[in-house]
PDB file of C-alpha atoms in Angstrom:
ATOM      1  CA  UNK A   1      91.918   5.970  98.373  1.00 88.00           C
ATOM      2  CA  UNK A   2      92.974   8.893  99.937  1.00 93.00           C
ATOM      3  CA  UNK A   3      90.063  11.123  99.038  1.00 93.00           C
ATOM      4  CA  UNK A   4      88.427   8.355 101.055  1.00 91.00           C
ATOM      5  CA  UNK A   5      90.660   9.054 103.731  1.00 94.00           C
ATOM      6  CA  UNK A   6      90.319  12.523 103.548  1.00 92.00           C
ATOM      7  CA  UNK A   7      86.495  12.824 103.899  1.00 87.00           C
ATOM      8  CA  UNK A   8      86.536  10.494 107.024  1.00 90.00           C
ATOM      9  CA  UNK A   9      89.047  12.781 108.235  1.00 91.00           C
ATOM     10  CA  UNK A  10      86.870  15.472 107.872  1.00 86.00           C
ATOM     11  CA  UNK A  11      83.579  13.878 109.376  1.00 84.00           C
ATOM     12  CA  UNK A  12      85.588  12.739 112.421  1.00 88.00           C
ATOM     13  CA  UNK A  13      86.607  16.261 113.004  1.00 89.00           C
ATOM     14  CA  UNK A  14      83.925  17.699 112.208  1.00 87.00           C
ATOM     15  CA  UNK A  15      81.866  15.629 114.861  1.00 84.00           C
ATOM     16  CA  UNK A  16      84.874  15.965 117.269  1.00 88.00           C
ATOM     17  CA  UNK A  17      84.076  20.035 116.984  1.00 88.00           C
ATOM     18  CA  UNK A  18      80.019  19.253 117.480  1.00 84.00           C
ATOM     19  CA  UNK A  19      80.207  17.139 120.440  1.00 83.00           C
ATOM     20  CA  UNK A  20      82.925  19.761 122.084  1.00 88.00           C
ATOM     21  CA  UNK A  21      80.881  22.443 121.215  1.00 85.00           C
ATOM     22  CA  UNK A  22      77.858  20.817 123.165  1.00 80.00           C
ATOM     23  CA  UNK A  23      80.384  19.935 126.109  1.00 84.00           C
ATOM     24  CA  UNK A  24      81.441  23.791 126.240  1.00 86.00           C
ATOM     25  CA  UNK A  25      78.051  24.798 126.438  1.00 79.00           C
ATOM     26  CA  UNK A  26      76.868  21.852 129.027  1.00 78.00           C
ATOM     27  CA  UNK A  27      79.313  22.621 131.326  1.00 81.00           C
ATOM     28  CA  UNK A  28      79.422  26.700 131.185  1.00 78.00           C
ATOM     29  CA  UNK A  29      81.401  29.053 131.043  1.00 81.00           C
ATOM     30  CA  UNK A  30      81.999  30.071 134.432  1.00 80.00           C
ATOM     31  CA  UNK A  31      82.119  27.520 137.170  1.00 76.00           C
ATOM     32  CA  UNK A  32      79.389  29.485 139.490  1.00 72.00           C
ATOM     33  CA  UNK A  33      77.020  30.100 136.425  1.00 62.00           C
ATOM     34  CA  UNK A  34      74.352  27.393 137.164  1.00 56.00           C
ATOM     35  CA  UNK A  35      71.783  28.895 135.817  1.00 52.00           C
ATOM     36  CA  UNK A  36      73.250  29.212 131.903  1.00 56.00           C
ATOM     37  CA  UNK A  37      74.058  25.972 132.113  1.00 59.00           C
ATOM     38  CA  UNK A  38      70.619  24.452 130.953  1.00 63.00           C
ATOM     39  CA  UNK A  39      71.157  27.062 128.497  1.00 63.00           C
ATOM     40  CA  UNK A  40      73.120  24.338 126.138  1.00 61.00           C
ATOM     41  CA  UNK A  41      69.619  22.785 125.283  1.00 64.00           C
ATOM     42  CA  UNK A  42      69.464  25.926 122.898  1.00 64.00           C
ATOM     43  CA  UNK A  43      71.743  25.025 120.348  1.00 64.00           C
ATOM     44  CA  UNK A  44      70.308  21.908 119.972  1.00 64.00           C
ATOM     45  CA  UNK A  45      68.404  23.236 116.922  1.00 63.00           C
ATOM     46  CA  UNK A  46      72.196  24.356 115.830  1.00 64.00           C
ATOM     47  CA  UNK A  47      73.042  21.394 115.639  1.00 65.00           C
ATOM     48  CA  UNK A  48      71.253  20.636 112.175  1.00 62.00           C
ATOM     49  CA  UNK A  49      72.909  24.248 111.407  1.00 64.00           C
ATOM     50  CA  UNK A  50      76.195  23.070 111.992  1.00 63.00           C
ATOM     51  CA  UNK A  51      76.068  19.434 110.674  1.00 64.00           C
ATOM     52  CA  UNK A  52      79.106  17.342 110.074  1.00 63.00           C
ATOM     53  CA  UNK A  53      79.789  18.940 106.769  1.00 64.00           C
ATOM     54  CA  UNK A  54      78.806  22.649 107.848  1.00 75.00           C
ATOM     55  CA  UNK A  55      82.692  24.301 108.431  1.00 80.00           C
ATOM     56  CA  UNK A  56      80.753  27.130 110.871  1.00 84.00           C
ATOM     57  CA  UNK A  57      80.671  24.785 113.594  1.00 87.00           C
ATOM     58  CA  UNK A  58      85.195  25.483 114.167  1.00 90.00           C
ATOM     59  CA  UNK A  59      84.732  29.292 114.718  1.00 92.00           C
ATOM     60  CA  UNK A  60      81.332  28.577 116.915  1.00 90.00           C
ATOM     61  CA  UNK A  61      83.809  26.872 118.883  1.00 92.00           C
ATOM     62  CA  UNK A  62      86.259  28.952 119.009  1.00 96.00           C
ATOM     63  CA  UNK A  63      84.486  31.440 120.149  1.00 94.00           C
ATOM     64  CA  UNK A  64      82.911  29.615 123.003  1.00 92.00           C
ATOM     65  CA  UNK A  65      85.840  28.814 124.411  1.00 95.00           C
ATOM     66  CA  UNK A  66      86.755  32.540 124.364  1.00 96.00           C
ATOM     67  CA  UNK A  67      84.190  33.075 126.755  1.00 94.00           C
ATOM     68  CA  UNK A  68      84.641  30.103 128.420  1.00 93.00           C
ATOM     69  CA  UNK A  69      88.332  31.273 128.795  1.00 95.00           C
ATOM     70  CA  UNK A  70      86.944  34.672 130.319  1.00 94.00           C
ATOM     71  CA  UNK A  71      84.627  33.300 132.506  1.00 91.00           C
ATOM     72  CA  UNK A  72      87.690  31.151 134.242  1.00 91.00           C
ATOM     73  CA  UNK A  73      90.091  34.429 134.276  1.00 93.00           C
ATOM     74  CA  UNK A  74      92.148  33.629 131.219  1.00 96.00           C
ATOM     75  CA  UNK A  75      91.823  36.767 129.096  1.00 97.00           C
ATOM     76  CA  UNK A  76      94.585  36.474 127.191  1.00 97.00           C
ATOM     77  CA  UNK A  77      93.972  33.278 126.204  1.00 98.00           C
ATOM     78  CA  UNK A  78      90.547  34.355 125.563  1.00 97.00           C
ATOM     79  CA  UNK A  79      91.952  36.615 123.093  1.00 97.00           C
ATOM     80  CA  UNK A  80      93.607  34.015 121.525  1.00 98.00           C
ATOM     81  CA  UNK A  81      90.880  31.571 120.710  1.00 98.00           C
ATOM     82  CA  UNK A  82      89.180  34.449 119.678  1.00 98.00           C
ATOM     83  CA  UNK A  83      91.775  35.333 117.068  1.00 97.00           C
ATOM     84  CA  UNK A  84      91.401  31.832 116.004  1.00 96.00           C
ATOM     85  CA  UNK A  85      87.547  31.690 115.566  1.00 95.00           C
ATOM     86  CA  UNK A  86      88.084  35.464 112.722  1.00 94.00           C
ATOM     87  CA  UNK A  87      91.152  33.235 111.496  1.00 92.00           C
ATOM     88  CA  UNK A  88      89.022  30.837 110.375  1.00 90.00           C
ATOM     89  CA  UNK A  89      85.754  33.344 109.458  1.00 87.00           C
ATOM     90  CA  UNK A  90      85.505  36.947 110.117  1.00 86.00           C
ATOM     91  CA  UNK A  91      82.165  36.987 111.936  1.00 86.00           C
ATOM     92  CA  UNK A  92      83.495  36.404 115.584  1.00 93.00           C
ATOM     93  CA  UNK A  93      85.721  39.835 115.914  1.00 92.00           C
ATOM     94  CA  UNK A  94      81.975  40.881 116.332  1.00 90.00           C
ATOM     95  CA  UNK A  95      82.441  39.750 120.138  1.00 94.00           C
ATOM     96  CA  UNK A  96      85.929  41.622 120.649  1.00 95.00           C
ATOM     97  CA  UNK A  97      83.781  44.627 121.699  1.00 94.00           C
ATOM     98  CA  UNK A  98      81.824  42.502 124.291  1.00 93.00           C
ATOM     99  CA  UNK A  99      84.792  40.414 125.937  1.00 95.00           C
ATOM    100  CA  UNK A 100      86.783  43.681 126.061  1.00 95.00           C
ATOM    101  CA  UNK A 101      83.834  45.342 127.785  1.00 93.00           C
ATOM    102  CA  UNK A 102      82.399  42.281 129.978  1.00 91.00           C
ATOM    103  CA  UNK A 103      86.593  42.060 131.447  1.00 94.00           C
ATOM    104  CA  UNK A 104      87.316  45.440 132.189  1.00 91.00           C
ATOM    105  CA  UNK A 105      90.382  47.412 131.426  1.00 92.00           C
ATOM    106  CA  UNK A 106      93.633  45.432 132.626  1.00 93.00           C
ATOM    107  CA  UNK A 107      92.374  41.797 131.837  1.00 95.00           C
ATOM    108  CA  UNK A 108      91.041  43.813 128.611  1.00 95.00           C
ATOM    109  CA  UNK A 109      94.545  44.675 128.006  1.00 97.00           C
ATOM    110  CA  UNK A 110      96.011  41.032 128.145  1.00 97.00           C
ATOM    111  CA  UNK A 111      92.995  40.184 126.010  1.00 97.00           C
ATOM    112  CA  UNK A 112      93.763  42.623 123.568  1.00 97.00           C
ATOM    113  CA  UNK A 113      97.177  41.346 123.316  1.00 97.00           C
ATOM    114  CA  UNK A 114      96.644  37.246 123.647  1.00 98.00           C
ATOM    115  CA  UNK A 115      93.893  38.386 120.284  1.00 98.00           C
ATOM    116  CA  UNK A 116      96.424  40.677 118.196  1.00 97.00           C
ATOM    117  CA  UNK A 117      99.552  37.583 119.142  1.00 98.00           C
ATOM    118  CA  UNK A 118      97.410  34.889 118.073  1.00 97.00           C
ATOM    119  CA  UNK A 119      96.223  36.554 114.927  1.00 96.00           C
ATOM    120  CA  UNK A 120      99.260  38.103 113.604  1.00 96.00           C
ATOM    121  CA  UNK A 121     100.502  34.628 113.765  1.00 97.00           C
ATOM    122  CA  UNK A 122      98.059  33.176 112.097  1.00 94.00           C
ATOM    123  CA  UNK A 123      98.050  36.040 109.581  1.00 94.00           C
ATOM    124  CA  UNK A 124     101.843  35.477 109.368  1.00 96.00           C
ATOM    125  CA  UNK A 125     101.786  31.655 108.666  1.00 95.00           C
ATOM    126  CA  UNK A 126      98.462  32.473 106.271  1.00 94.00           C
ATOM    127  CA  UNK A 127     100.771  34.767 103.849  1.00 96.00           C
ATOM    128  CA  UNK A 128     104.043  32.166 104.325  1.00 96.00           C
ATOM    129  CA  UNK A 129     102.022  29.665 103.162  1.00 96.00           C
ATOM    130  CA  UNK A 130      99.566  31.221 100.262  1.00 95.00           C
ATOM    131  CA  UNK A 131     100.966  34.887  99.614  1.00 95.00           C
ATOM    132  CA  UNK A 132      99.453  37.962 100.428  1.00 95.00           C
ATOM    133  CA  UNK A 133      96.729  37.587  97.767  1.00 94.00           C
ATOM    134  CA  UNK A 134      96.198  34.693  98.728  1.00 93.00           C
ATOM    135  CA  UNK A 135      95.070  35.015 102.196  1.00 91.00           C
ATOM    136  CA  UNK A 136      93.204  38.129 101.343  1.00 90.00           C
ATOM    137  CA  UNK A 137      91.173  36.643  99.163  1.00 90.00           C
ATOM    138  CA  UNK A 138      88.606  34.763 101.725  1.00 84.00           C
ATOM    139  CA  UNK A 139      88.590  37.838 103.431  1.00 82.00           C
ATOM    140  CA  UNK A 140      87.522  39.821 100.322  1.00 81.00           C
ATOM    141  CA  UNK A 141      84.913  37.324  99.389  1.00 79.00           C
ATOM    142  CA  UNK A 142      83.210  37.236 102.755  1.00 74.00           C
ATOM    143  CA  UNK A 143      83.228  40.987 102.828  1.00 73.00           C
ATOM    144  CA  UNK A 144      81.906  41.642  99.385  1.00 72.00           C
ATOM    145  CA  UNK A 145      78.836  39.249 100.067  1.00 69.00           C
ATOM    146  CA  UNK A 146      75.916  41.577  99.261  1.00 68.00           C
ATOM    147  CA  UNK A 147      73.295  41.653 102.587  1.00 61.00           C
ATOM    148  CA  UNK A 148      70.873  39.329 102.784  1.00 61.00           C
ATOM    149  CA  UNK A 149      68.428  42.013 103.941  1.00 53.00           C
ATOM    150  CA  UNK A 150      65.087  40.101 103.669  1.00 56.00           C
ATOM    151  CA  UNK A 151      66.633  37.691 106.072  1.00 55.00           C
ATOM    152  CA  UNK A 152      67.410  37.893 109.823  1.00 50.00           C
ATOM    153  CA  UNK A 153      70.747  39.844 109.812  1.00 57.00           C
ATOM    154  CA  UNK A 154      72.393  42.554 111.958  1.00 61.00           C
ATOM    155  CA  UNK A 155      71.315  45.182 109.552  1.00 63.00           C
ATOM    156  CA  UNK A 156      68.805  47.665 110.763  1.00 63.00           C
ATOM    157  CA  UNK A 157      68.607  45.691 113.890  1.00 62.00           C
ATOM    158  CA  UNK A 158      71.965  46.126 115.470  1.00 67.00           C
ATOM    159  CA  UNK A 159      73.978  47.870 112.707  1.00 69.00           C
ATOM    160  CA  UNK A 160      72.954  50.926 110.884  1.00 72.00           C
ATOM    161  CA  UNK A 161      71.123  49.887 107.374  1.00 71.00           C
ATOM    162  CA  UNK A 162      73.517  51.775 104.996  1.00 72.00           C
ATOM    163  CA  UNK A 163      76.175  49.822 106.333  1.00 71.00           C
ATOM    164  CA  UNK A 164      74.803  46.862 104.430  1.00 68.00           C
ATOM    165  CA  UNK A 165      75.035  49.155 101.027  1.00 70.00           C
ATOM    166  CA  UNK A 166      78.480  50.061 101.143  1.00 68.00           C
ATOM    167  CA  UNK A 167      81.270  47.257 100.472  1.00 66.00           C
ATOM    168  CA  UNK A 168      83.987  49.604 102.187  1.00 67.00           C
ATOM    169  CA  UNK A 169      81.988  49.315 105.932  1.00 62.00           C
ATOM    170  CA  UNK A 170      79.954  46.291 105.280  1.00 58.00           C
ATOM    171  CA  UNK A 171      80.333  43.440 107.876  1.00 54.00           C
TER     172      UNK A 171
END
């Protein structure tokens, strides 16, 4: 029936996102970067990570084609399917810092702007569809996650420690 129909909706696009994933990554994201591009064999162990029922694998893609878009001069549009990777989860606005950097300032501008278009639209459409609770409400459960601090995270590594303690600044 159509929950059926559903589910092998979801595996084919689900495997769709994989296999494009892996093509992303095979051919680069520059055209003159031969060297990264043995680099792909890397995710292979990602690939049990982001198996045909793990959602994660959509925003990994999304934000590989952000870079892909900046190494092939198409910042804004780099900003855009960046915006779509923290519409779908919040972790890639973690690389907004790095493609504005890695661009420089005037391709950093029309990134900045193809990322705040894309994601006010999808913010838009998000609270048309659901309401403004609604569409907060993912945000406020990923957010409110306590850290997983005896795991690998960003904590004490990257990001200062007490961020992890305090809902208001955690990531």
């Amino acid at each position: 029936g159509r929950l059926g129909a559903a589910v092998r909706l979801h595996v084919a696009l689900m495997a769709a996102a994989l296999v494009t994933l892996g093509l992303v990554l095979r051919t680069g994201y520059a055209p003159d970067l031969r060297a990264g591009r043995a680099v792909w064999l890397l995710a292979l162990p990602g690939a049990v990570y982001f198996s045909l029922l793990r959602y994660d694998v959509l925003p990994a893609l999304a934000t590989a084609v952000a870079f892909r878009c900046v190494g092939r001069g198409r910042p804004g549009w780099a900003g855009a399917w960046l915006a779509a990777g923290v519409g779908l989860k919040l972790y890639p606005v973690l690389f907004l810092p790095v493609l504005l950097r890695l661009v420089g300032w005037r391709a950093g501008l029309r990134l900045a702007v193809g990322f705040a278009v894309a994601l006010g639209l999808t913010a838009g459409a998000c609270v048309w569809a659901v309401g403004v609770e609604g569409s907060l409400a993912p945000i406020r459960v990923q957010l409110d996650r306590p850290p997983e601090l005896g795991s690998w995270t960003l904590y004490d590594r990257v990001l200062p420690k007490w961020l992890a303690h305090s809902p208001r600044w955690r990531l």
